[in-house]
Short mmCIF file of C-alpha atoms and ligand atoms in Angstrom, two decimals:
data_model
loop_
_atom_site.label_atom_id
_atom_site.label_comp_id
_atom_site.label_asym_id
_atom_site.label_seq_id
_atom_site.Cartn_x
_atom_site.Cartn_y
_atom_site.Cartn_z
CA MET A 22 -2.52 -1.69 7.58
CA ALA A 23 0.94 -1.08 6.22
CA SER A 24 2.41 2.06 4.69
CA ARG A 25 5.49 2.86 2.60
CA GLU A 26 7.24 3.93 5.80
CA ASP A 27 6.67 0.44 7.24
CA ILE A 28 8.17 -1.14 4.13
CA HIS A 29 11.20 1.13 4.35
CA ARG A 30 11.65 0.39 8.03
CA LEU A 31 11.55 -3.36 7.34
CA ILE A 32 14.02 -3.04 4.47
CA HIS A 33 16.48 -1.06 6.54
CA ARG A 34 16.19 -3.17 9.63
CA PRO A 35 19.80 -4.20 10.28
CA PHE A 36 20.68 -7.89 10.25
CA THR A 37 21.14 -8.86 13.87
CA GLY A 38 22.72 -12.25 13.22
CA LYS A 39 19.37 -13.93 13.92
CA GLN A 40 17.03 -15.17 11.23
CA VAL A 41 13.59 -13.72 10.68
CA LEU A 42 10.43 -15.69 10.12
CA SER A 43 8.15 -13.96 7.59
CA LEU A 44 4.63 -15.26 7.43
CA PHE A 45 1.84 -14.24 5.05
CA LEU A 46 -1.66 -15.55 5.52
CA ASP A 47 -4.88 -15.61 3.61
CA MET A 48 -7.43 -14.82 6.32
CA SER A 49 -10.50 -14.74 4.09
CA VAL A 50 -13.26 -17.22 4.84
CA ASN A 51 -14.01 -20.11 2.48
CA SER A 52 -17.42 -21.26 1.25
CA ASP A 53 -18.03 -22.91 4.64
CA ASN A 54 -17.39 -19.56 6.31
CA LYS A 55 -14.14 -20.86 7.81
CA ARG A 56 -10.56 -19.59 7.81
CA THR A 57 -7.98 -22.19 6.84
CA HIS A 58 -4.72 -20.52 7.85
CA GLY A 59 -4.42 -22.98 10.79
CA VAL A 60 -4.01 -25.88 8.35
CA PHE A 61 -1.29 -24.05 6.49
CA LEU A 62 0.52 -23.16 9.71
CA SER A 63 0.56 -26.71 11.08
CA LYS A 64 1.78 -28.04 7.73
CA GLN A 65 4.59 -25.51 7.78
CA LYS A 66 5.55 -26.42 11.32
CA GLY A 67 5.72 -30.04 10.20
CA ARG A 68 8.59 -29.08 7.86
CA PHE A 69 10.88 -28.46 10.83
CA SER A 70 11.93 -31.69 12.49
CA GLU A 71 13.57 -29.78 15.36
CA LEU A 72 10.06 -28.84 16.50
CA ASP A 73 9.23 -32.52 17.19
CA SER A 74 11.00 -32.39 20.54
CA ASP A 75 9.70 -28.93 21.31
CA ARG A 76 7.00 -28.53 23.92
CA GLU A 77 4.30 -25.92 24.22
CA GLY A 78 5.12 -23.58 27.09
CA HIS A 79 8.69 -24.92 27.50
CA HIS A 80 10.34 -24.16 24.21
CA ARG A 81 13.65 -25.83 23.68
CA GLU A 82 13.79 -24.40 20.21
CA ALA A 83 13.86 -20.69 19.42
CA LEU A 84 11.82 -21.51 16.30
CA GLY A 85 9.13 -23.11 18.45
CA ALA A 86 8.98 -19.97 20.56
CA ALA A 87 8.70 -17.83 17.43
CA PHE A 88 5.78 -19.92 16.17
CA SER A 89 4.11 -19.58 19.58
CA ARG A 90 4.40 -15.82 19.46
CA VAL A 91 2.95 -15.80 15.97
CA GLU A 92 0.00 -17.94 17.03
CA GLN A 93 -0.60 -15.83 20.08
CA TRP A 94 -0.57 -12.68 17.96
CA LEU A 95 -3.14 -14.19 15.60
CA GLU A 96 -5.36 -15.16 18.48
CA GLU A 97 -5.22 -11.86 20.29
CA ARG A 98 -4.78 -9.27 17.57
CA PHE A 99 -6.50 -10.44 14.40
CA GLU A 100 -9.56 -8.36 13.53
CA GLU A 101 -12.18 -10.25 11.57
CA ALA A 102 -12.80 -7.47 9.04
CA ASN A 103 -9.33 -8.08 7.58
CA LYS A 104 -8.42 -10.67 4.98
CA GLY A 105 -4.66 -10.77 5.04
CA ILE A 106 -1.88 -10.91 7.61
CA ALA A 107 1.84 -10.29 7.34
CA LEU A 108 3.84 -11.26 10.42
CA TYR A 109 7.51 -10.96 11.14
CA ALA A 110 9.19 -12.62 14.11
CA GLU A 111 12.88 -12.81 14.80
CA ILE A 112 13.96 -16.28 15.81
CA GLY A 113 15.69 -16.10 19.17
CA SER A 114 14.54 -12.65 20.25
CA ASP A 115 11.26 -10.88 21.06
CA TRP A 116 11.20 -8.69 17.96
CA MET A 117 7.95 -9.03 16.13
CA GLU A 118 5.77 -6.94 13.82
CA GLY A 119 2.35 -7.69 12.43
CA TYR A 120 0.20 -6.06 9.74
CA GLN A 121 -3.43 -6.65 8.95
CA VAL A 122 -4.65 -5.82 5.47
CA ALA A 123 -8.05 -5.73 3.81
CA VAL A 124 -7.03 -8.00 0.95
CA PRO A 125 -6.11 -11.70 1.14
CA LEU A 126 -2.41 -12.58 0.89
CA GLN A 127 -1.15 -15.86 -0.51
CA ASN A 128 -0.12 -18.25 2.28
CA ARG A 129 3.65 -18.25 2.51
CA LEU A 130 6.30 -18.82 5.15
CA GLU A 131 9.95 -17.91 4.75
CA ILE A 132 12.92 -17.96 7.08
CA ALA A 133 15.69 -15.64 5.97
CA GLU A 134 18.22 -13.14 7.20
CA ARG A 135 15.84 -10.30 6.49
CA PRO A 136 12.11 -9.71 6.53
CA ILE A 137 10.49 -10.63 3.19
CA ILE A 138 8.69 -7.50 2.02
CA GLY A 139 7.34 -8.46 -1.44
CA PRO A 140 3.74 -9.34 -0.54
CA LEU A 141 3.34 -6.33 1.75
CA ALA A 142 4.91 -4.00 -0.82
CA GLU A 143 2.41 -5.31 -3.36
CA VAL A 144 -0.49 -4.33 -1.11
CA VAL A 145 0.94 -0.86 -0.52
CA GLU A 146 1.80 -0.26 -4.19
CA SER A 147 -1.51 -1.56 -5.53
CA HIS A 148 -3.64 0.27 -2.98
CA PRO A 149 -2.71 3.94 -2.81
CA LEU A 150 -3.50 6.11 0.17
CA TYR A 151 -6.60 8.19 -0.55
CA GLY A 152 -7.61 11.28 1.38
CA VAL A 153 -11.37 11.77 1.48
CA ALA A 154 -13.02 15.08 2.38
CA ILE A 155 -16.74 15.08 3.09
CA VAL A 156 -17.91 18.65 3.18
CA ASP A 157 -21.14 20.50 3.89
CA ARG A 158 -21.92 24.08 4.95
CA THR A 159 -20.97 23.56 8.57
CA SER A 160 -18.69 20.55 8.79
CA LEU A 161 -15.68 18.92 7.22
CA TRP A 162 -14.90 15.27 7.76
CA LEU A 163 -11.50 13.97 6.67
CA LEU A 164 -10.53 10.33 6.24
CA THR A 165 -7.49 8.52 4.95
CA LEU A 166 -8.22 5.18 3.29
CA ARG A 167 -6.03 2.41 1.98
CA SER A 168 -7.48 -0.72 0.38
CA GLY A 169 -10.82 0.02 1.98
CA GLN A 170 -9.44 0.47 5.48
CA VAL A 171 -9.82 3.71 7.41
CA GLN A 172 -6.37 4.82 8.55
CA SER A 173 -7.28 8.10 10.19
CA GLU A 174 -10.31 10.26 10.76
CA GLN A 175 -10.82 13.86 11.86
CA ARG A 176 -13.61 16.43 11.89
CA LEU A 177 -13.95 20.17 11.76
CA ALA A 178 -17.21 21.92 12.62
CA ALA A 179 -18.20 25.53 11.98
CA GLU A 180 -18.95 27.63 15.03
CA SER A 181 -22.63 27.52 15.89
CA HIS A 182 -24.98 30.12 14.41
CA PRO A 183 -27.98 31.85 15.86
CA ALA A 184 -31.25 30.07 15.08
CA PRO A 185 -33.50 31.60 12.36
CA HIS A 186 -36.11 32.93 14.82
CA GLU A 187 -33.45 35.12 16.46
CA VAL A 188 -32.66 36.54 13.07
CA GLN A 189 -36.34 37.28 12.46
CA ALA A 190 -36.59 38.93 15.86
CA SER A 191 -33.73 41.27 15.09
CA GLY A 192 -35.78 42.48 12.14
CA SER A 193 -33.54 41.47 9.24
CA SER A 194 -35.15 40.51 5.98
CA HIS A 195 -35.10 37.05 4.41
CA GLU A 196 -32.60 38.28 1.86
CA GLU A 197 -30.20 39.56 4.50
CA TYR A 198 -30.54 36.26 6.26
CA GLN A 199 -29.66 34.38 3.07
CA ASN A 200 -26.67 36.61 2.47
CA ARG A 201 -25.42 36.08 5.94
CA LYS A 202 -25.78 32.32 5.59
CA GLU A 203 -23.84 32.46 2.36
CA GLN A 204 -21.10 34.49 4.00
CA GLU A 205 -20.93 31.99 6.83
CA ARG A 206 -20.55 29.14 4.38
CA ARG A 207 -17.74 30.93 2.55
CA ASN A 208 -15.97 31.67 5.81
CA PHE A 209 -16.28 28.09 6.91
CA PHE A 210 -14.98 26.79 3.56
CA LYS A 211 -11.90 29.00 3.88
CA GLU A 212 -11.19 27.41 7.23
CA ALA A 213 -12.02 23.95 5.86
CA VAL A 214 -9.58 24.42 2.97
CA ARG A 215 -6.81 25.30 5.42
CA GLU A 216 -7.69 22.21 7.42
CA LEU A 217 -7.54 20.02 4.29
CA GLU A 218 -4.18 21.47 3.29
CA GLU A 219 -2.80 20.78 6.75
CA PHE A 220 -4.25 17.24 6.57
CA ASP A 221 -2.54 16.78 3.19
CA ARG A 222 0.83 17.84 4.62
CA ARG A 223 0.47 15.53 7.59
CA HIS A 224 -0.84 12.35 5.93
CA ARG A 225 0.48 12.85 2.41
CA PRO A 226 -2.29 10.94 0.61
CA GLU A 227 -1.51 10.17 -3.03
CA TYR A 228 -4.98 11.16 -4.19
CA LEU A 229 -7.89 13.18 -2.90
CA ILE A 230 -11.62 12.70 -3.14
CA VAL A 231 -14.21 15.34 -2.23
CA LEU A 232 -17.79 14.36 -1.44
CA GLY A 233 -20.75 16.67 -0.85
CA THR A 234 -23.62 18.33 -2.68
CA GLU A 235 -22.66 19.51 -6.15
CA GLU A 236 -22.76 23.15 -5.04
CA ASN A 237 -20.66 22.60 -1.92
CA VAL A 238 -18.09 20.51 -3.78
CA LYS A 239 -17.77 23.16 -6.48
CA LEU A 240 -17.35 26.01 -4.05
CA PHE A 241 -15.01 24.11 -1.75
CA THR A 242 -12.71 22.73 -4.46
CA SER A 243 -12.42 26.10 -6.20
CA ASP A 244 -10.68 27.41 -3.08
CA LEU A 245 -8.04 24.64 -3.00
CA GLY A 246 -4.42 25.50 -3.64
CA PRO A 247 -2.70 23.98 -6.71
CA SER A 248 -0.73 21.31 -4.80
CA VAL A 249 -3.92 19.90 -3.33
CA GLN A 250 -5.96 20.56 -6.47
CA GLU A 251 -3.72 18.33 -8.57
CA LYS A 252 -4.31 15.37 -6.27
CA LEU A 253 -8.06 15.62 -6.74
CA VAL A 254 -9.23 12.57 -8.70
CA TYR A 255 -12.87 12.22 -7.86
CA THR A 256 -15.84 14.17 -6.61
CA ALA A 257 -19.33 12.85 -6.00
CA ALA A 258 -22.58 13.58 -4.23
CA GLY A 259 -22.04 13.44 -0.50
CA PRO A 260 -23.26 10.75 1.80
CA GLY A 261 -24.78 13.23 4.25
CA GLU A 262 -24.84 11.67 7.69
CA ALA A 263 -22.97 8.41 7.33
CA ARG A 264 -20.57 6.14 9.07
CA ALA A 265 -17.03 5.71 7.78
CA ALA A 266 -17.91 2.17 6.66
CA GLU A 267 -20.68 3.56 4.43
CA VAL A 268 -18.31 6.05 2.84
CA VAL A 269 -15.86 3.22 2.13
CA GLU A 270 -18.65 1.08 0.69
CA ARG A 271 -19.60 3.86 -1.72
CA LEU A 272 -16.03 4.38 -2.86
CA LEU A 273 -15.03 0.74 -3.36
CA PRO A 274 -16.20 0.53 -7.01
CA PHE A 275 -14.23 3.69 -7.78
CA PHE A 276 -11.08 2.28 -6.14
CA GLY A 277 -11.47 -0.95 -8.10
CA ARG A 278 -11.86 0.93 -11.40
CA ARG A 279 -8.80 3.10 -10.72
CA LYS A 280 -6.68 0.06 -9.87
CA GLN A 281 -7.73 -1.71 -13.07
CA GLU A 282 -7.12 1.39 -15.21
CA LYS A 283 -3.69 1.95 -13.70
CA GLU A 284 -2.70 -1.64 -14.35
CA THR A 285 -3.95 -1.53 -17.94
CA ARG A 286 -2.14 1.76 -18.58
CA ALA A 287 1.17 0.44 -17.22
CA LEU A 288 0.92 -2.70 -19.36
CA GLU A 289 0.04 -0.78 -22.52
CA GLN A 290 2.87 1.64 -22.01
CA LEU A 291 5.38 -1.13 -21.36
CA HIS A 292 4.30 -3.16 -24.37
CA ASP A 293 4.34 -0.09 -26.63
CA ARG A 294 7.81 0.90 -25.52
CA VAL A 295 9.19 -2.62 -25.85
CA ARG A 296 7.76 -2.83 -29.37
CA GLN A 297 9.39 0.47 -30.29
CA ARG A 298 12.59 -0.42 -28.42
CA HIS A 299 12.31 2.85 -26.61
CA PHE A 300 13.27 3.30 -22.94
CA ALA A 301 12.13 -0.13 -21.90
CA ALA A 302 13.44 -3.35 -20.41
CA ALA A 303 11.78 -6.72 -20.94
CA GLY A 304 12.33 -9.97 -19.10
CA VAL A 305 13.72 -10.67 -15.65
CA GLN A 306 17.41 -10.51 -16.56
CA GLN A 307 17.33 -7.16 -18.35
CA THR A 308 14.97 -5.59 -15.83
CA LEU A 309 17.18 -6.71 -12.97
CA GLU A 310 20.23 -5.33 -14.72
CA GLN A 311 18.66 -1.93 -15.36
CA LEU A 312 17.36 -1.77 -11.82
CA GLN A 313 20.83 -2.34 -10.41
CA GLU A 314 22.17 0.41 -12.61
CA GLY A 315 19.55 2.83 -11.25
CA LYS A 316 17.96 3.34 -14.66
CA VAL A 317 14.42 2.22 -13.94
CA ASP A 318 11.59 4.71 -13.86
CA THR A 319 8.70 2.29 -13.22
CA LEU A 320 9.01 -1.40 -12.46
CA VAL A 321 6.26 -3.67 -13.80
CA LEU A 322 6.00 -7.09 -12.16
CA ALA A 323 3.66 -10.04 -12.34
CA ARG A 324 1.88 -10.73 -9.06
CA ASP A 325 3.43 -13.51 -7.00
CA LEU A 326 6.35 -13.81 -9.37
CA ARG A 327 8.73 -16.53 -8.21
CA ASN A 328 12.08 -16.52 -9.84
CA ALA A 329 15.19 -18.02 -8.31
CA GLY A 330 18.53 -16.50 -9.17
CA GLY A 331 21.92 -15.86 -7.69
CA GLN A 332 24.11 -13.18 -6.20
CA CYS A 333 27.81 -12.68 -6.84
CA GLN A 334 29.66 -13.15 -3.56
CA GLN A 335 32.37 -10.75 -4.70
CA CYS A 336 30.68 -7.70 -6.28
CA GLY A 337 27.17 -8.28 -4.94
CA PHE A 338 25.46 -8.16 -8.34
CA PHE A 339 22.23 -10.13 -8.68
CA LEU A 340 21.72 -12.39 -11.67
CA SER A 341 18.62 -14.24 -12.78
CA ARG A 342 20.73 -16.59 -14.90
CA HIS A 343 24.43 -17.28 -15.09
CA ASP A 344 26.92 -19.91 -16.14
CA GLY A 345 28.72 -20.38 -12.86
CA ALA A 346 30.76 -17.21 -12.58
CA CYS A 347 29.88 -13.53 -12.35
CA PRO A 348 30.05 -11.92 -15.82
CA TYR A 349 31.23 -8.65 -14.27
CA CYS A 350 34.00 -9.74 -11.92
CA GLY A 351 34.30 -13.50 -12.28
CA GLY A 352 33.28 -13.94 -8.64
CA GLU A 353 31.56 -16.96 -7.19
CA ILE A 354 27.76 -16.99 -7.26
CA ARG A 355 25.46 -17.99 -4.44
CA ASP A 356 22.22 -19.47 -5.78
CA GLY A 357 18.73 -19.66 -4.32
CA VAL A 358 18.09 -15.92 -4.23
CA ASP A 359 14.47 -14.80 -4.57
CA ILE A 360 14.80 -12.42 -7.50
CA ALA A 361 11.30 -10.92 -7.28
CA GLU A 362 11.95 -9.97 -3.65
CA VAL A 363 15.32 -8.49 -4.66
CA MET A 364 13.69 -6.39 -7.41
CA ILE A 365 10.91 -5.12 -5.17
CA ARG A 366 13.41 -4.25 -2.45
CA MET A 367 15.58 -2.31 -4.89
CA ALA A 368 12.59 -0.46 -6.29
CA GLU A 369 11.43 0.52 -2.81
CA GLU A 370 14.93 1.64 -1.83
CA GLN A 371 15.22 3.75 -4.97
CA GLU A 372 11.64 4.99 -4.47
CA ILE A 373 10.58 3.73 -7.87
CA PRO A 374 6.87 2.95 -8.36
CA VAL A 375 6.05 -0.72 -8.86
CA GLU A 376 3.03 -1.76 -10.90
CA PHE A 377 1.81 -5.25 -10.11
CA VAL A 378 -0.07 -6.89 -12.96
CA SER A 379 -1.55 -10.29 -13.70
CA GLN A 380 0.92 -13.06 -14.52
CA GLN A 381 -0.88 -13.75 -17.78
CA ALA A 382 -0.60 -10.15 -18.99
CA LEU A 383 3.17 -10.21 -18.56
CA ALA A 384 3.83 -13.82 -19.57
CA ASP A 385 5.55 -12.61 -22.77
CA MET A 386 8.23 -10.99 -20.59
CA ASN A 387 8.48 -13.81 -18.05
CA GLY A 388 6.81 -11.63 -15.47
CA ALA A 389 9.07 -8.57 -15.39
CA GLY A 390 9.63 -5.40 -17.36
CA ALA A 391 10.44 -1.76 -16.76
CA LEU A 392 9.99 1.71 -18.12
CA LEU A 393 13.45 3.28 -18.16
CA LYS A 394 14.87 6.73 -17.60
CA PHE A 395 17.52 6.15 -20.24
CA GLN A 396 17.87 4.14 -23.40
CA PRO A 397 19.68 0.86 -22.55
CA HIS A 398 22.91 0.08 -24.41
CA SER A 399 22.18 -3.57 -25.00
CA GLY A 400 19.44 -4.77 -27.34
CA LEU A 401 16.16 -5.99 -25.98
CA GLY A 402 15.96 -9.68 -25.24
ZN1 ZN B 506 30.63 -10.12 -9.45
#
């Protein structure tokens, strides 16, 4: 699975002079229970005539060697529980990175100077990192989850207690026994809260979920400090003894609901603001412009947006449309730039949240809009 740190690392990977092959694959099975990425891959290889003279095992072409490494990676590393793959391989060197994700990615192959990060950024942005705490009187189990995949797992257990018969033997009453049990629980929860806070600092989940009996959840969460408390988005009856996969299974409907709600909220807010001409950008050109001026607060993009534009060779400005020369400096423009990729890259660099929404929902803005930090000077269009 990928994280924001991975995206940033890929963005800031310096150009080595060699091109990078970026490959995204849908690894889900079809109705015949088969994966079809092999068909896509061979079709893509067919696009490169230089591979005709290339031979397996004795690559004359660096591209052929890169494809071999990719295929080998898929064969050796792919885990069947995943549905999407993002692979990066530098052509002419050994550099390679692969990510497996729980959601299918649209098949796509690109060769460019830099790794294409759009599809991976979409997964990371649309599937936040959740921290899950499963608590009972004597144990705390902590998980981090992203898009239904367990990223990390740790446990804390209370020190063992004397068995009830020993308590009876020492002559204490039932009430004393109950009080002592209660004290033990409170002591353990104090320790568990410290553990959760440390976990939060280390993994930095965006949201937290606490599972357990109603009473345990109430007691445990009331001890949480404000920084952790404000990340708490969901509590529910605990799974008791369960495997991580069962916990994930139980939480999937909640994750789906949250994702849908977040998307709907972003769209409503954008449409409201555009209507009121208040701190909003609409359309690819205006959004791109505001993004380059560092004025965007939240970027809203249609999934799998494909929009070709250009970049000024003199001042570096990106343009989704132009009439031959740069409107800012008159410089020459290089066409064929993937504008969606450019926008996602800029948003990630500026650490701006990106909301990915359905193409249909944003068709009125040609697939791009933004909530702004400032009121733009130009009119909306
Ligand atoms: Zn220019």
